[in-house]
Coordinates of C-alpha atoms and ligand atoms in Angstrom, one line a residue:
X1 CA -18.2 12.0 -0.8
X2 CA -16.7 10.4 1.7
X3 CA -14.7 7.3 0.6
X4 CA -15.8 3.5 1.8
X5 CA -13.3 1.8 3.6
X6 CA -12.8 -2.1 2.6
X7 CA -10.4 -4.9 3.9
X8 CA -8.1 -6.5 1.3
X9 CA -7.1 -9.7 2.6
X10 CA -4.3 -11.3 1.3
X11 CA -4.6 -14.5 -0.9
X12 CA -1.4 -16.7 -0.1
X13 CA -0.6 -16.2 -3.8
X14 CA 2.5 -13.3 -4.4
X15 CA 3.6 -12.1 -7.7
X16 CA 7.8 -10.9 -8.7
X17 CA 7.9 -8.4 -11.4
X18 CA 10.3 -6.4 -13.4
X19 CA 9.6 -3.3 -15.2
X20 CA 11.9 -0.5 -17.4
X21 CA 11.8 3.1 -17.2
X22 CA 13.5 5.7 -18.5
X23 CA 15.5 8.2 -15.8
X24 CA 13.6 10.9 -18.1
X25 CA 10.6 12.5 -18.4
X26 CA 9.9 12.4 -22.3
X27 CA 7.3 10.4 -22.5
X28 CA 5.3 11.2 -25.4
X29 CA 1.0 10.4 -24.0
X30 CA 2.4 11.8 -20.6
X31 CA 3.6 15.2 -21.2
X32 CA 6.0 15.7 -18.1
X33 CA 5.7 11.5 -16.9
X34 CA 8.8 8.7 -16.9
X35 CA 8.5 6.3 -20.4
X36 CA 7.8 2.5 -18.2
X37 CA 6.2 -0.5 -18.3
X38 CA 6.2 -3.4 -15.2
X39 CA 4.8 -7.5 -16.4
X40 CA 4.3 -9.5 -13.8
X41 CA 7.8 -12.1 -14.6
X42 CA 6.2 -14.9 -11.8
X43 CA 3.0 -15.7 -9.9
X44 CA 2.4 -18.0 -7.2
X45 CA 3.0 -19.4 -3.9
X46 CA 4.1 -17.0 -0.6
X47 CA 6.4 -19.6 0.0
X48 CA 8.0 -20.3 -3.5
X49 CA 8.3 -16.3 -4.0
X50 CA 11.8 -16.0 -2.3
X51 CA 13.0 -18.5 -4.5
X52 CA 11.9 -17.1 -7.8
X53 CA 12.9 -13.4 -6.7
X54 CA 15.4 -13.7 -9.2
X55 CA 17.4 -10.7 -10.7
X56 CA 16.6 -12.2 -15.1
X57 CA 19.3 -12.0 -17.6
X58 CA 19.1 -8.9 -19.4
X59 CA 18.5 -10.9 -22.3
X60 CA 15.5 -12.9 -20.6
X61 CA 12.2 -12.1 -22.9
X62 CA 10.4 -11.9 -20.1
X63 CA 11.9 -8.0 -19.4
X64 CA 9.1 -5.6 -21.3
X65 CA 10.1 -4.1 -24.5
X66 CA 8.0 -0.8 -24.8
X67 CA 6.3 2.3 -22.4
X68 CA 3.0 1.4 -21.5
X69 CA 2.2 4.4 -22.4
X70 CA 3.6 5.5 -25.1
X71 CA 4.7 2.2 -26.9
X72 CA 7.8 3.9 -27.5
X73 CA 10.5 0.9 -27.5
X74 CA 12.9 0.8 -24.7
X75 CA 16.9 1.1 -26.1
X76 CA 19.3 -1.1 -24.4
X77 CA 20.2 2.1 -21.8
X78 CA 16.7 2.2 -20.4
X79 CA 17.3 1.3 -16.7
X80 CA 15.7 -2.1 -14.8
X81 CA 14.3 -2.3 -11.1
X82 CA 12.6 -5.6 -10.3
X83 CA 9.7 -6.3 -7.8
X84 CA 8.0 -8.5 -5.2
X85 CA 4.1 -7.6 -3.5
X86 CA 1.6 -9.8 -2.1
X87 CA -1.5 -10.3 -4.2
X88 CA -4.2 -8.8 -1.7
X89 CA -7.9 -9.7 -2.9
X90 CA -11.1 -7.2 -1.2
X91 CA -13.2 -9.1 1.0
X92 CA -16.6 -7.5 -0.5
X93 CA -16.1 -8.6 -3.9
X94 CA -13.3 -10.9 -3.9
X95 CA -11.4 -8.7 -6.4
X96 CA -7.6 -9.0 -7.1
X97 CA -6.1 -5.4 -5.7
X98 CA -2.1 -4.3 -6.2
X99 CA -2.0 -2.5 -2.9
X100 CA 0.5 -0.1 -4.5
X101 CA -2.5 1.3 -7.0
X102 CA -4.8 0.7 -4.5
X103 CA -8.2 2.6 -5.0
X104 CA -9.3 5.4 -1.8
X105 CA -11.0 3.0 1.2
X106 CA -7.8 0.1 0.5
X107 CA -7.8 -1.2 4.4
X108 CA -4.8 -3.9 4.8
X109 CA -3.0 -5.5 7.4
X110 CA 0.6 -4.6 7.2
X111 CA 1.8 -8.3 9.2
X112 CA 5.2 -7.1 8.1
X113 CA 5.1 -4.4 10.7
X114 CA 3.3 -6.2 13.4
X115 CA 6.5 -7.3 14.8
X116 CA 7.0 -3.7 15.8
X117 CA 4.1 -1.8 16.5
X118 CA 0.1 -3.6 16.3
X119 CA -3.5 -2.4 17.5
X120 CA -5.6 -3.6 19.6
X121 CA -6.5 -7.0 17.7
X122 CA -2.9 -7.7 16.8
X123 CA -3.4 -6.0 13.2
X124 CA -0.6 -2.7 11.9
X125 CA -3.9 -2.0 9.4
X126 CA -2.8 0.8 7.2
X127 CA -6.1 2.7 4.8
X128 CA -5.1 4.1 1.8
X129 CA -6.6 7.9 2.0
X130 CA -6.9 10.0 -1.0
X131 CA -3.3 12.3 0.2
X132 CA -1.6 8.1 0.4
X133 CA -1.3 5.7 3.2
X134 CA -2.3 6.0 6.9
X135 CA -0.3 3.7 9.0
X136 CA -3.2 3.9 12.2
X137 CA -0.9 1.6 14.4
X138 CA 2.0 4.2 14.0
X139 CA 3.1 7.0 16.3
X140 CA 1.9 10.1 15.2
X141 CA 4.3 13.4 13.7
X142 CA 3.4 14.9 17.0
X143 CA 2.4 12.4 19.7
X144 CA 2.8 14.4 23.1
X145 CA 3.9 11.4 24.8
X146 CA 6.6 9.8 22.4
X147 CA 8.6 7.9 25.3
X148 CA 5.0 6.2 26.1
X149 CA 4.9 2.7 24.2
X150 CA 1.2 1.7 25.9
X151 CA -0.9 4.3 24.2
X152 CA -2.8 4.1 21.1
X153 CA -2.6 7.9 18.6
X154 CA -5.2 6.9 17.1
X155 CA -7.3 4.5 18.9
X156 CA -9.0 1.8 16.8
X157 CA -12.9 0.6 17.0
X158 CA -14.8 -2.2 15.1
X159 CA -13.7 -4.2 12.4
X160 CA -12.6 -2.7 8.6
X161 CA -14.1 -7.0 7.6
X162 CA -17.7 -5.5 8.3
X163 CA -18.2 -1.4 8.1
X164 CA -17.9 -0.6 11.1
X165 CA -14.1 0.7 11.9
X166 CA -13.8 4.2 13.5
X167 CA -10.4 6.1 14.5
X168 CA -10.6 8.4 17.4
X169 CA -9.1 9.9 20.6
X170 CA -11.8 7.7 22.9
X171 CA -9.1 5.1 25.0
X172 CA -5.5 5.6 25.9
X173 CA -4.0 7.9 23.7
X174 CA -2.3 11.0 23.3
X175 CA -2.7 15.1 23.0
X176 CA -2.2 14.2 19.6
X177 CA -4.6 16.3 16.5
X178 CA -8.6 15.0 17.3
X179 CA -8.3 11.3 16.1
X180 CA -7.5 13.2 12.2
X181 CA -4.6 12.1 9.7
X182 CA -3.1 14.9 8.0
X183 CA -2.1 12.7 4.7
X184 CA -0.7 15.0 1.6
X185 CA -3.6 17.8 1.0
X186 CA -5.5 15.3 2.7
X187 CA -7.0 16.0 6.2
X188 CA -9.9 13.5 7.8
X189 CA -11.3 11.2 9.7
X190 CA -12.5 8.0 9.3
X191 CA -15.8 8.0 10.6
X192 CA -18.1 4.2 10.6
X193 CA -16.2 3.1 8.0
X194 CA -16.4 5.7 6.4
X195 CA -13.6 8.1 5.2
X196 CA -15.1 11.6 5.9
X197 CA -14.5 13.7 2.5
X198 CA -11.6 16.2 3.9
X199 CA -11.0 19.6 4.4
Ligands
ZN1 ZN1 7.0 7.1 -22.5
ZN2 ZN1 0.7 9.7 20.7

């Protein structure tokens, strides 16, 4: 079944999270996987993220105590890390989405990469495929015009908001590919708002 592409809009809010994990794949609930846990340590307006993006002391109660999957308690030597993200919501349902774990078909504007390269509408659109993230406005690895910045290796038409996003080779483009994407094990097209099944 093809995957519907849906747009994710920034909510103006961000979160800061803390994680603990083991470096060895010893989780009893997920063989071959690492014990880990992540919790939201702060959420609020985007512009306040920087002030709240602070590594908590080891004694801070927000650090998770147990593995999310098997419940094993973290010992003192378990690793710690922190991270942050912008909170986005599906334009179609309003549901909040974690872009790191977004379902296939999620599409967003990576505004933080716009300066580097953007598409015709000034946005830098990313689409989650079954094989990973497809940065549509980026340069294809097999671009045949590597010194030309005016063309796009993938040409976008339409908009992700209304299901008309379409990617092909109709426009100022190079000889790379046929407008399809290879992402991990996935090879497919984005046609009329849907990622094809792949092949
Ligand atoms: Zn575990
Ligand atoms: Zn190209």
